[in-house]
Short mmCIF file of C-alpha atoms in Angstrom, two decimals:
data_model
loop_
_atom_site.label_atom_id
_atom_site.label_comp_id
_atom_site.label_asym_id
_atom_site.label_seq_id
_atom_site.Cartn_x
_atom_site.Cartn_y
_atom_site.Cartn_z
CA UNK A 1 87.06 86.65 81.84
CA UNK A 2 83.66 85.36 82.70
CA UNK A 3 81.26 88.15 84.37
CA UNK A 4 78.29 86.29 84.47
CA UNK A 5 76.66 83.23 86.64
CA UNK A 6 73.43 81.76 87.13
CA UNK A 7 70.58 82.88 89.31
CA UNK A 8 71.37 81.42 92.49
CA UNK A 9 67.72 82.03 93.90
CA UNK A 10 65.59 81.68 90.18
CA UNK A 11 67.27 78.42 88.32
CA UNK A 12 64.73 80.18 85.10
CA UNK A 13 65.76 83.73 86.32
CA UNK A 14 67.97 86.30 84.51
CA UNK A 15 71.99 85.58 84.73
CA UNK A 16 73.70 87.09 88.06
CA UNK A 17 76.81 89.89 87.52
CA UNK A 18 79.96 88.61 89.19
CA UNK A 19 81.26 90.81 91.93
CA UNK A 20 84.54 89.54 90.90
CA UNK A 21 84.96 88.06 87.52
CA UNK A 22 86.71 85.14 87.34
CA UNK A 23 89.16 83.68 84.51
CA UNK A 24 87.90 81.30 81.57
CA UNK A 25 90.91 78.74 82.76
CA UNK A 26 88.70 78.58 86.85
CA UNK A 27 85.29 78.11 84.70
CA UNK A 28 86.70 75.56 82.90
CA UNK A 29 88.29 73.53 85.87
CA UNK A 30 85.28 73.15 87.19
CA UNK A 31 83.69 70.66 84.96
CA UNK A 32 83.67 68.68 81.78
CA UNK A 33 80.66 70.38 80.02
CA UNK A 34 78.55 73.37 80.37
CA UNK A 35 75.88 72.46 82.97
CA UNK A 36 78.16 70.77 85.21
CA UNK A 37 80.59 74.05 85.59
CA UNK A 38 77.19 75.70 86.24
CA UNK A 39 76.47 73.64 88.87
CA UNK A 40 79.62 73.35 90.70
CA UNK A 41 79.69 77.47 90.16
CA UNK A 42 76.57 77.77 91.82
CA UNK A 43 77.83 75.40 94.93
CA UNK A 44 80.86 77.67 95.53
CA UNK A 45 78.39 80.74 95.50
CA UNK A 46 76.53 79.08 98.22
CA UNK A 47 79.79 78.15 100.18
CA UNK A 48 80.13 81.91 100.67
CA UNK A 49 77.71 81.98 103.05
CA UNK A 50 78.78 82.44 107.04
CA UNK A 51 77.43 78.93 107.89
CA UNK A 52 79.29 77.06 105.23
CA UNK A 53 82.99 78.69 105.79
CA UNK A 54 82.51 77.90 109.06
CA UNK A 55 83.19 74.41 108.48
CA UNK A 56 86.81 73.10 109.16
CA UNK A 57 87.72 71.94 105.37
CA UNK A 58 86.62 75.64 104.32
CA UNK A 59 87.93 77.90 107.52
CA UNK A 60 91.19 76.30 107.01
CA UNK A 61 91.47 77.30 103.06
CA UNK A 62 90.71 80.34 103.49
CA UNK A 63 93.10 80.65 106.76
CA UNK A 64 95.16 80.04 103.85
CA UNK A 65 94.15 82.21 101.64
CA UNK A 66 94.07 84.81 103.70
CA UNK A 67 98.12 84.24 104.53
CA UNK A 68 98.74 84.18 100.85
CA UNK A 69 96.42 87.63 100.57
CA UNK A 70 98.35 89.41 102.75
CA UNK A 71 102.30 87.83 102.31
CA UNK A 72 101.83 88.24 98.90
CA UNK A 73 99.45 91.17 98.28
CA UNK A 74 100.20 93.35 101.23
CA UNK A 75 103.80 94.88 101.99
CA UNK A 76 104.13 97.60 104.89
CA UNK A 77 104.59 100.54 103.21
CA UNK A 78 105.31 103.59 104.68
CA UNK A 79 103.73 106.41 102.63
CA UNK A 80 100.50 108.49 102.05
CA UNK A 81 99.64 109.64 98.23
CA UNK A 82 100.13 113.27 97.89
CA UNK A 83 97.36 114.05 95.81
CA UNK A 84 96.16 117.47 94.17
CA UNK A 85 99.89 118.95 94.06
CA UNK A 86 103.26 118.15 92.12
CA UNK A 87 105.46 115.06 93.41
CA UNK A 88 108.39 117.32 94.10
CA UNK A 89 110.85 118.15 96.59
CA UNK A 90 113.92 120.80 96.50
CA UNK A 91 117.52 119.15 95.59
CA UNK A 92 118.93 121.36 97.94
CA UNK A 93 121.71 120.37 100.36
CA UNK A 94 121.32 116.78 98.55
CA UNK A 95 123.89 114.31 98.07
CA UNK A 96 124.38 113.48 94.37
CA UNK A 97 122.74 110.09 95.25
CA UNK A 98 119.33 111.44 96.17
CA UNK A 99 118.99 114.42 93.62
CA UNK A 100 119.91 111.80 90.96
CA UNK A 101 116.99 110.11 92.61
CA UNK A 102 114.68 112.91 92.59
CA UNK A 103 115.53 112.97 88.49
CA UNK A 104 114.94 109.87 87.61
CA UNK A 105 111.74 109.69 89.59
CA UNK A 106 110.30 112.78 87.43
CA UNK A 107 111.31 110.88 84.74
CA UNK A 108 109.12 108.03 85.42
CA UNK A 109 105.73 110.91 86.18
CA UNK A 110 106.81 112.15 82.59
CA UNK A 111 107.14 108.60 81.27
CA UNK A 112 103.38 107.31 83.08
CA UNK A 113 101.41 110.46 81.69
CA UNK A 114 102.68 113.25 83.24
CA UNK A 115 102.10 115.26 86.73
CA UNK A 116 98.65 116.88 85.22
CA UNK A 117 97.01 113.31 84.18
CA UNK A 118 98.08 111.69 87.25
CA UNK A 119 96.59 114.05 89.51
CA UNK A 120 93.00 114.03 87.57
CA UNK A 121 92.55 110.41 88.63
CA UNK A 122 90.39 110.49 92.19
CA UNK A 123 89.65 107.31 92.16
CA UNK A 124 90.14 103.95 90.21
CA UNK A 125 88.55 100.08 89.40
CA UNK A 126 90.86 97.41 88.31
CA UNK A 127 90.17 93.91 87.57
CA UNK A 128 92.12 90.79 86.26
CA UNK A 129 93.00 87.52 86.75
CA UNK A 130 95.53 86.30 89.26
CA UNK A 131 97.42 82.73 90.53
CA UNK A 132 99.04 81.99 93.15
CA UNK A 133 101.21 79.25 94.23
CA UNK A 134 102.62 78.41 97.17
CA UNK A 135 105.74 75.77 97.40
CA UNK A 136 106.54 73.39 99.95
CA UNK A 137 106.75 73.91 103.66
CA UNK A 138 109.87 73.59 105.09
CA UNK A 139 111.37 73.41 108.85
CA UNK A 140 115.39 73.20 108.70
CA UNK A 141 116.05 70.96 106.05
CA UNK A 142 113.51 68.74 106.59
CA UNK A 143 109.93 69.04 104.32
CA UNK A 144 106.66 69.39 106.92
CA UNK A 145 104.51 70.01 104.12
CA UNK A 146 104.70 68.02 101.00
CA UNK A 147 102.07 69.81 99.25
CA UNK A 148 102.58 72.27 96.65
CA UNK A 149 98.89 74.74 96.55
CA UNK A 150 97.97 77.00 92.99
CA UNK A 151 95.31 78.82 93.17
CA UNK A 152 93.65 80.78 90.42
CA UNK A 153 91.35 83.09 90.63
CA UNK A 154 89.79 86.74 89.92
CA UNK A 155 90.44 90.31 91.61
CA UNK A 156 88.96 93.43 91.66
CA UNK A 157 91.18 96.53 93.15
CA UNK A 158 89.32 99.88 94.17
CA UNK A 159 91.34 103.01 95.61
CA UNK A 160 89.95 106.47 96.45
CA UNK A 161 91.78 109.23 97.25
CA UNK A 162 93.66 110.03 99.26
CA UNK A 163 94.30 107.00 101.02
CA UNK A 164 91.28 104.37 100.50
CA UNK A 165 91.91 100.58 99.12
CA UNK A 166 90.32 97.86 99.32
CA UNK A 167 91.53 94.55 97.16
CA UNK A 168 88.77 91.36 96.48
CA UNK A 169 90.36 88.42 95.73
CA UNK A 170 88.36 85.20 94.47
CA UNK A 171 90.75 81.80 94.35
CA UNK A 172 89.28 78.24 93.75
CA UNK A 173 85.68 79.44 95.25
CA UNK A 174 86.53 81.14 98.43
CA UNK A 175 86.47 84.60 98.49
CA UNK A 176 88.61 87.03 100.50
CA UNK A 177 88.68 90.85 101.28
CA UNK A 178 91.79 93.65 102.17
CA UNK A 179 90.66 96.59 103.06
CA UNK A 180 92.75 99.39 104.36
CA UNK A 181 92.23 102.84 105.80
CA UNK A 182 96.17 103.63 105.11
CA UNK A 183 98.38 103.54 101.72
CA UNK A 184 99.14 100.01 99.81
CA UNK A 185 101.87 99.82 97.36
CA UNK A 186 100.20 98.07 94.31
CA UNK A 187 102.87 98.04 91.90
CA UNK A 188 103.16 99.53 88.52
CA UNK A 189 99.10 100.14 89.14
CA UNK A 190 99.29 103.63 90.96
CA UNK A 191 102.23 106.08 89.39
CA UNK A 192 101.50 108.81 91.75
CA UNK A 193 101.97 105.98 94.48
CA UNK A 194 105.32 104.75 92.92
CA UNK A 195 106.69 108.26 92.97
CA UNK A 196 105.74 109.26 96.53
CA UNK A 197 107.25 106.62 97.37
CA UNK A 198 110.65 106.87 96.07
CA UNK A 199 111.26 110.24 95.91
CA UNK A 200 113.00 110.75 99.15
CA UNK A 201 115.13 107.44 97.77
CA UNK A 202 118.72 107.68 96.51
CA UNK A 203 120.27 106.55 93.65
CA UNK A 204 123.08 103.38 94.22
CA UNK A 205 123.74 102.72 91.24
CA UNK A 206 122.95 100.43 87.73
CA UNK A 207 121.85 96.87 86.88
CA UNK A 208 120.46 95.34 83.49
CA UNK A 209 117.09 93.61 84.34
CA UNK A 210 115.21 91.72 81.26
CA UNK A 211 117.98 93.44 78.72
CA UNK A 212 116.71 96.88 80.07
CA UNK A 213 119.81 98.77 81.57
CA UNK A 214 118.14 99.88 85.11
CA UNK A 215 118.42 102.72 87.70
CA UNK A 216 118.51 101.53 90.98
CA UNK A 217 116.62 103.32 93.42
CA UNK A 218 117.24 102.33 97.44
CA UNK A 219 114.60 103.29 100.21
CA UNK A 220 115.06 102.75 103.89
CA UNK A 221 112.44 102.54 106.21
CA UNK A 222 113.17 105.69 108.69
CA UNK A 223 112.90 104.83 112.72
CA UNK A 224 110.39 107.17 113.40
CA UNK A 225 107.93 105.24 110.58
CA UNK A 226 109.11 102.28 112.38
CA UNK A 227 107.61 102.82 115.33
CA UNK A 228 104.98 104.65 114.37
CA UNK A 229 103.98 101.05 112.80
CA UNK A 230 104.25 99.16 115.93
CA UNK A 231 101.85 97.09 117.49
CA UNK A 232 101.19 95.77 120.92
CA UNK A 233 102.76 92.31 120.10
CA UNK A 234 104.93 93.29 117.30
CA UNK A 235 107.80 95.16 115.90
CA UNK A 236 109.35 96.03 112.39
CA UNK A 237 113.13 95.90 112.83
CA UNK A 238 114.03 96.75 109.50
CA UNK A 239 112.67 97.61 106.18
CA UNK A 240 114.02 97.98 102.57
CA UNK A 241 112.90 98.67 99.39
CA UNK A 242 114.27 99.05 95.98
CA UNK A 243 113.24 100.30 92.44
CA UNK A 244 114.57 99.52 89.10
CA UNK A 245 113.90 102.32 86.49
CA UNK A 246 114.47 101.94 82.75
CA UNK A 247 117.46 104.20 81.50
CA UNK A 248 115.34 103.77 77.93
CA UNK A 249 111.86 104.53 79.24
CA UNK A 250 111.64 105.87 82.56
CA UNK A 251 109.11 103.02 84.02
CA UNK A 252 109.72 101.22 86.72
CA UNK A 253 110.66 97.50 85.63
CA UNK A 254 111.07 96.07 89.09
CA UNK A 255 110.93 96.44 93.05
CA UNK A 256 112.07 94.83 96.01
CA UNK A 257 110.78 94.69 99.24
CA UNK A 258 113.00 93.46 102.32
CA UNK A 259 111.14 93.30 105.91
CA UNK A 260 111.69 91.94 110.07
CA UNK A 261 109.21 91.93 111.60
CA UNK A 262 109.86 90.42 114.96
CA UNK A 263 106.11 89.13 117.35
CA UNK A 264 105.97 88.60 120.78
CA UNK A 265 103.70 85.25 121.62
CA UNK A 266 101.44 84.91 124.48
CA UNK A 267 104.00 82.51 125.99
CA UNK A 268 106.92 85.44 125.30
CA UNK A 269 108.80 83.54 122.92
CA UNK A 270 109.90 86.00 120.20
CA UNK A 271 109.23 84.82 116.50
CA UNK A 272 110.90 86.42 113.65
CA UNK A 273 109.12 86.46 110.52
CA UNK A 274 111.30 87.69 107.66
CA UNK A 275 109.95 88.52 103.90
CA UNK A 276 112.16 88.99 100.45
CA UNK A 277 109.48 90.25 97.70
CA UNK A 278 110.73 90.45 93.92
CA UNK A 279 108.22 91.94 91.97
CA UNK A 280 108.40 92.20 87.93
CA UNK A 281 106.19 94.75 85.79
CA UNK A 282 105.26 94.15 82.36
CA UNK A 283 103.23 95.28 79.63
CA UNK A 284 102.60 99.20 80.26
CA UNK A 285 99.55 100.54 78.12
CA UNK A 286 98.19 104.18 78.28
CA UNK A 287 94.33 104.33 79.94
CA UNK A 288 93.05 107.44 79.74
CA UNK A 289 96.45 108.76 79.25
CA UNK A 290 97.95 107.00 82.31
CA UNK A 291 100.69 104.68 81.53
CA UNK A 292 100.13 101.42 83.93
CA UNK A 293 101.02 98.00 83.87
CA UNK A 294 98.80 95.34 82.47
CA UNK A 295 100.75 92.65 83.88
CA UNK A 296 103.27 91.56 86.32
CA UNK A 297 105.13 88.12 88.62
CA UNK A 298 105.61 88.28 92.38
CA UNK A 299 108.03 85.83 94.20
CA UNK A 300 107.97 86.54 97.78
CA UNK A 301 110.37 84.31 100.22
CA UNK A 302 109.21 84.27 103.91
CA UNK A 303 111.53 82.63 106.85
CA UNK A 304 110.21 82.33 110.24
CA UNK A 305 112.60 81.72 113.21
CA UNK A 306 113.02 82.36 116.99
CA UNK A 307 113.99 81.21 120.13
CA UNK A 308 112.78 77.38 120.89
CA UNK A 309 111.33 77.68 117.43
CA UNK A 310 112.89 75.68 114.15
CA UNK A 311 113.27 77.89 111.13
CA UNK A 312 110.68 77.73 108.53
CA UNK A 313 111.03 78.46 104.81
CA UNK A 314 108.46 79.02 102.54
CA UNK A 315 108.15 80.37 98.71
CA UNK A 316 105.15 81.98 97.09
CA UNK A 317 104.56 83.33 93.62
CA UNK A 318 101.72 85.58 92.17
CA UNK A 319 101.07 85.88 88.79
CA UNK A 320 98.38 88.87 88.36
CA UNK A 321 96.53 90.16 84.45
CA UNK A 322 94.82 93.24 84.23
CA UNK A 323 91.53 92.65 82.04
CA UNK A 324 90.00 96.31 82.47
CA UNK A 325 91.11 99.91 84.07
CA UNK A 326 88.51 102.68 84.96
CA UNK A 327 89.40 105.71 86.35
CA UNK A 328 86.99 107.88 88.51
CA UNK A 329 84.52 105.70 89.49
CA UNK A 330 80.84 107.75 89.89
CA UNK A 331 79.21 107.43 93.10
CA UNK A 332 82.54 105.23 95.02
CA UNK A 333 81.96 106.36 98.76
CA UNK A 334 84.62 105.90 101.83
CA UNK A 335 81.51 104.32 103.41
CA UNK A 336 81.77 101.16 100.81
CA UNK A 337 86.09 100.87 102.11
CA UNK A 338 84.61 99.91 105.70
CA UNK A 339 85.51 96.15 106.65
CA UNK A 340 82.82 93.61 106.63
CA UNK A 341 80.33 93.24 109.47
CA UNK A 342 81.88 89.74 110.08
CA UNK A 343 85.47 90.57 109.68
CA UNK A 344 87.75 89.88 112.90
CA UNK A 345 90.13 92.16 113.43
#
């Protein structure tokens, strides 16, 4: 990945360090020889500027982008990290079905590194390479939209315990930020977040995914978390999630995430938007004797349909490389996990 650009104020000045690297494949889109992709990267650093995504071409891409950020990149979750203790609760008064859970998900803490190594990581830096794609839009079966949008782009993903994250996402020169004062699921990236989250699961039974024979772990979203979620103008109506464990290895292959979520419009209409999210993990490596994945593919379905409102389809896929993993990042403050001045909530 490229880290390096030039001086945006000093054409002879030293080269600038990327905030988010971006992949060799964007560089070279953006020109047919050296000082051209220069130039056109120097153009897009200027874009980032308030005045310039102002403008209508630019505000609407990265409306855009920011739907894919967070359809894509940010499922409700309901969970907070446990951090500084074991990821264990008693089997007692269980059904076989959730203390076959609780087994299998202290197999996958052995299988990432082990309680003691997850629990010495406070905070973490992650960057890669990601692309998105988004298919056509569709309203019944009729095509609105007959364009097909890829972007590609760099991330960088910072967490701090106990419940700090904040993801940067670069795509095709526009530049958007996530930051969040409550838990994301990033999977296959955070173990200790993986098992907090399934351990109060239960086990329904097998299925072979990519020749790996597979646990299946099922999670439903409780009605008190429900409505502790709850907005003014919106609701979550239901919310599923499952994990598929390797009988052979103990990591978790792949996870589902079913959600309703129904809104309330200023007109009262009631919309219904409704997501399906298939996430694969690939690739595990040991960093620092944490056992992550390095890669991973997201397909995420999203319907939207209500009263006096035709149904709309829409499929997205994310495609995400990790380049480099650092764990306990010197000098990381909460202060730096605040939203930008400009953001609008």
């Amino acid at each position: 990945m490229r880290k390096l650009c030039p001086n945006i104020d000093k054409e002879d000045g030293l080269e600038t360090v990327l905030e988010i690297p971006i992949p060799e494949e964007m560089y070279a889109s953006m020109g047919s020889n050296a000082e051209l992709r220069w130039q056109n990267m120097l153009a897009w650093m200027r874009a980032q500027t308030s005045s310039k995504r102002s403008q209508p071409i630019i505000a609407a891409r990265i409306n855009e982008l920011r739907f894919l950020l967070y359809m894509v990149g940010s499922p409700l979750i309901p969970l907070q990290v446990q951090v500084g203790h074991s990821v264990h609760k008693p089997v007692k008064d269980c059904s076989i079905q959730a203390s076959t859970a609780k087994y299998i998900v202290q197999q996958y803490i052995a299988a990432t590194g082990g309680q003691a190594a997850l629990n010495a990581v406070h905070s973490m830096c992650v960057t890669g390479e990601v692309k998105i794609s988004a298919s056509k839009f569709h309203e019944g079966d009729q095509t609105i939209n007959g364009k097909s949008s890829e972007e590609t782009g760099g991330f960088v993903l910072w967490q701090k315990d106990p419940d700090l994250w904040m993801l940067e996402l670069l795509v095709s020169g526009l530049q958007g930020d996530m930051r969040e004062q409550w838990q994301d699921f990033m999977e296959g990236l955070d173990p200790r977040s993986t098992a907090n989250l399934f351990i109060d699961a239960t086990c329904i039974g097998e299925k072979l995914i990519k020749d790996e024979d597979c646990f299946i772990l099922k999670l439903e979203t409780s009605p008190a978390i429900r409505e502790a979620q709850r907005g003014p103008n919106y609701e979550i109506i239901h919310h599923t999630m499952w994990g598929y464990f390797s009988q052979r290895s103990g990591l978790l292959i792949q996870f589902e995430d079913s959600r309703l979520i129904g809104l309330r419009t200023k007109h009262g209409e009631d919309i219904f938007w409704e997501t399906s999210t298939e996430s694969i993990m690939d690739d595990y490596r040991h960093v620092d004797g944490v056992n992550i994945a390095h890669s991973g593919q997201t397909l995420v379905t999203v319907f939207r349909y209500g009263e006096q409102s035709a149904n709309h389809k829409r499929e997205m896929e994310e495609k995400w490389k990790i380049d480099e993993v650092d764990f306990n990042i010197w000098g990381l403050t909460t202060e730096q996990f605040l939203p930008p001045s400009d953001l609008k909530l």
